[in-house]
Structures are given as structure tokens and as C-alpha cells.
Phi, psi and omega in degrees: 000128184278174181299317182299321185289321177295314175307310179302324179291336177291326182273355183303160180296333176247022180272181182301326181290323183294322178292333188262345179238112181302134177078016181295132174234141178292132177250113186302317181297327178296316179292322178294319180293316179303314180298318178300320176303309181304316176302311179301317181298316180293323176285340187072025182250153168300156174240142173238105185237130171250126180227118190289174179302138174091358179289323183089058185293317185296322178292323182300309184286326174298315180296315185298310186289329177288318178301323179295342183078016179278148155271151184210147164266129174250119179246125180235172193289320190231162179291330182293321179287333168300311179300324179292321177299312185292316187274332186254309186285313189295321177303324178287317178302328186285341178290330181267322180238078187306144174081356179298132182256141176224151182224133179264130176235135180231173177296150186304330178290350177278348182252143170305131168268118181294325183291309178297316178300312183291325175293324177297314178305313179297326175296314174304313180296321182291330186278347183088016181132150177307326184294335180286320196270332188270151185282337187220154173296331181295315176300315182295317178292321175303315182300315178295325175296320180293317183296323182285326178295318176305324181269359179278168179289326176296317176299320179291323175300323184293341176058043172084353178286107188288346180284344186264358177287143180281020184210155173269151178259139172299145183317305186296321178286326175295321177297332180282341186244012176230164169221155170261185183301330182286337186259341180292134175263012167064227186291343178280353184281136182292352180253010184313316179295337177255001189306131177290327178293320182291324179290326178292322177289327174294320175299321181293323181296333180270342189281155176284320181235133177242123187257116184234178170246166189298327183293319178291323174299315178298318183296325179294321181292316173301310182303311179302323184281327179282341180252009178069024175094350183289334184234120172221163177258333185244160179294155180279092181237129192281339180256128174236131175265118174262102174270156186053040190293348179293342182276348189304324181299304182301313177302312182300311181304315176291319182289327183269004175249205182210160172214149179229129175228164172307326183299331172303310180292317180299321180300312174302320176298320182296313180298321182291321179296316181295312175299321181291320181290319180300309187298318178305312177305317184289327187270330184308133179100340179266121180295329180289344184264008185307301183297321182298317179299322178295313179296319179299318181294320178302308184295315180297327176295344180289336185297303183295321182293320180294315178301316180297317179295321179293317181303306185304317180296311178295328179291327180295321180294323179299312181293334184281338178289336182056241183265003180283153180280321185207158171205152176296142182297327181296334178277348182266322191284134167253166184307323182292312178292331171293324178294317177302324182286327172293321175294321176297329174295313182293324180290324179294327179288332177292320182293324175304307179295323179288322177298320182290328178297318177295320181302310180306321182290322180292316185301338182277349182283166184257347186281145175299324180299314181293327176290320176301319178293330175299322182297314179302324174293321179300313180298321179297318172298325176292316179296320174292328182288321177291327179288325183287324179295320179300314183299313179299320180292331179285325184274345185223082179302146176246139191291334177277010178304127178213111000283157181299155180252137168267132177249124180212156182254135182228140183277128180224147171279124178239179186296331185252023178105185180307143174214165181257138172239122182267120187245145172237122181223137176291141188287343180208150179237357186305313184296313179305315180285334179293314182286312183279335189244294192291327181274349186245348178226152168275117186247133181248102181256130180218143179200169174278344183221090173238315189286152176239015184178171184284136177264147177298121180074029181058025176073019182280132168069014177290121184223130170219104177287159178298324178297316176295322173301313181299329181265007177069032177303142176218165178134187186300129172079358179267119184247147170236184179287085187223182174289342176282346177276110177293349182258359183315307183298313178297322178302314185295327182284328186246359168087026181253142173236158179058200177102173174272139183236147174219132169240112186243109180290159175293143181284347181278132182281076187305319189295324178276331191246356187260141163230141181268124178256119172244113182286139178296334179254051182305327175299335178285343182252016179270116186278005182264359183291154177299330184290339181280348180285342178270152182307313181296316181293322179297317179297317176302314184298315179300316178304321173297315180293312177305318176300320181287320179298317180300319183298318188291323181293321178299324186294328187244021177054039172086209177063043187229150174245123185258126177245142176242147175243000000 
């Protein structure tokens, strides 16, 4: 019995899934997709699969990869879909494959940082209560809610994953209790043994299935490539399942580029101010630290001045857009504004050098606490240097760029009103994905929307290896990048050749059963407006959406499955 037969047996009307799920019905499309996955795994080829709504894609690929005895990284588009896989699909799968382990892994800034949290807690206690320390009642109240949740059974079960909290954190507070990869001091942290992010990574190393999102997957590929494999975020697993694969090109374009907004400089200023306040408390009153304190004050004062300078420059770019949504940077800059941009770059570099000067002073100390503190200042300097490097790259295009970068300014709605965002994006990502992803992993890509035309034989069983293409192989089922290949467009955009293909239409009779509803007051249901960026505006928006959904459900007496993108 081949692997595809084993997979089909799992989905049979008298198979293990039928015994595990009351009311189970065989879905032919789901079986065909799972068999295609099995064929690809056995051949060691990529899979390109389109399966319409209602097929049951996640169960198809989970059964195929587990029946094959493989470990896999499962990458989907959003953190919400990560949770759905872990909480909804994995319990079903474990009834068929008992004991199979799965771990959800997110970026570091999604987990509470114990170092930052405990420092904040000490500051609150030293200040005589959170109401004295925080700028707003909302932040003070949210801090108390967070503290209580962390000590609850639910909070402890969440293991520091802030997305699992039943409440949202204000932006300033969340920034105060988290760090990203640039701010984490790693093994030099006194809490490294308890670190939530490290614990999640350790669980992923031991798990059979690791559930991530596309951004983390691509960040891991870039990090491994730039460090020669010395630094990675994910376990070294050879099989990658790309769910919601139609998002790959867009996420790769974002991940392989960079963006600058005033929020970057404000974040630097917040970190600088906080580190400065902590260090000033430690050094004040020590006569031997008088010169060091003068240096500290000088460096900390760079933060507000730098933010003001950045705000002025970014506001100029926003004004230059006029009514346009976005324009290329080169069309907006005049010589004076280019000079201002270069001055901002120089000022950012002064902050880099200042942060490292403080770090050097701390390294000269003998206490372990100050050595740990030095690493945080080093990380701050590295973050500022990265921001400065991006700005230099934006202002000074290089003729040898491959792929070339597009530099453009885009208008966006933010919490404080409209803002300009300067983005650097590669014009194509196919070569990068071919080198970093497709050539190093076996990738099984599936989505509801990948194909762009009818496939011969509905795309069943089509396989074309690179070697076969090179030798001009022809015959039934062998596809090249031609009009016969329904995945030709997607292949070209993401850099994949050959592989097994499947196109499985949705079982739902859309033409007979679907009605399209276009609200007359569409603007009221638009989530991109600036008013939705505020907590009150977001709550009001959610209320309008829920009210409208309820009205539509009453019209058809329920029986609906509501999806959000």
C-alpha cells in the first residue's frame, strides 16, 4: 500500500476519521488534495494546490504529512489562523494520530519580556503606585489588569503569549513589557531560564509540527542566510506547508524590504528615556559617576531632538504627497529635503555612538547588573544603526542592487492622524524565494486562490521535475511554464518550478446559492479609516459590523459561517 492509499484510508467512510467524528462525511475534494500531498512527499517534489472553500485543506495536509511520518513547519498568514490550527484542527488530528505534538511559535515581541516587566513593576512600586508612573488612566488600568492576569491560571497557561490575553494592551504599555529580536539581550539576560520566548522555541524544537506565520518563516530564512546558518528562529525541518500560500509574494516583498515611519524614532526615544531613567537612579549620589551622569544626560537628550527632527522631515514628505496615496521618493525630494534627510541620518548616527559610549562605561564596571545593562545599550545602538542604514539606503540608491528596490512614500492613517511611511521594496522576490525557500525545503503550498486558468484534467497528477524539464520531457501530466499550467503566473512570481499540482474546486454551488451584498453605507464599515485606529473607534466599528451581520443572519434565519479576512 502506497502513501496515497494510506491517506485515502484515513478519510474513508469507515476509516479512523469517521470513527472519531460523529456525522463524518467523506469529501472527495479533500481526499484528492491529501492524495496529491502524499504523491509530492513520496516524490520529494513541491506541491502547488488550489482547493476551494469547504474542501478542508488543513485536515488534508495534516493527515498527509503525519501519515508520511514527517516533521513539518506549517506556515499560515495570520496569528489567528495559527491559533485555529492549534486549537481546532490538532485535537481532531490527535484522535487519528495519538500523541502527535504541535507547537505554536510567534515572533519574540508577541511574548511578555520578564526583564522589562519586572523592571516596570519595580518602577511602579518605587513611584508609589501605577497612577503616578503612567501617562494615562488607561495605561494604569491595563497594567493592573495585565498583572492580575499573569498570576491567574489562564495567564499562566498562556505562557507569556500576550495574544491569548482576553484584553488588549495600549500601545505604550505593550512596548514597555515586550522586546523584539533587536532589543533582546539573549543569554546575558538574568531571566533567560524562565524566558517565555525561549520556552516557546524549545517546545518548537521538540514538536512534530511547528505552527508559524509567513512573516516569521521568511524572517528565519533571511536571518539564516545573512548569518551563514549561525542564527535561526525555527527548527531545521525539511518540510514546509504553506497554507494561505497566495499571500507569499506580498509577505516576502514586505519581509525582504524595509520601512521607516516616525514611530521608529519615537520607539528609539522611549527606549532611550527608559534606559536612561533606570541608569540615572543607579548612578545618582555616586561621586565617582559625576562625569558618567553628564554623558548619560547628553545622550538621553538626543532622543527628543532626534524625534522632532524626524517628525519634521516625515511631515514634509506627507505634505508633498498632497492628494496622492503614494508616490516614489525621488519624485518628492528636492535638494533641500535631501539635505535634511542626510542630516537626520547623521543625527541618528550620533545616537548610535552615544548609546555605545554608555555601554562601554557599563562594561568597565564590575557588577553583573551593569554588565547586563551594557548589553541593553548595545542593542539600542544596533536598532538605531539599522534605522540609519535604512535611511541611507533610501536616500542613496545603488546601481548594483539586485533585485532593484522601489523607494516610495505612502500615506497611512495612524493613531495620531495621517502619517507618511517611507517604504523600500524589492521589485521582484522570485529569485530570493527560489534560493532561500524552494531550493532548501520541500514546500507544499495550498490556497483557495493560486491557479489562474483551467488545468488539463483539472490539474490532477501533474508532475514536472527540473531534470525532466531540462531534458525536454513530454507526455501526459508533464507541465512547464506554459499556458497549459494553471499555476504558471504564481510560479513566475514566487520562483518555483516543477512539482505536483492539484486544482480542486469548491463543493459549494456558488452560482445557484450565493447573493452578493454591497452595503449602501460602505464607508461606515470600512476598517481603514483613521477613527478606527483609536480604541473607542475600533469598538464602535466592531459594533457596527456585528449589528449588520446580525441583520443579515435574521434575513436568512441563520445557518451561516462568518469569515473575516
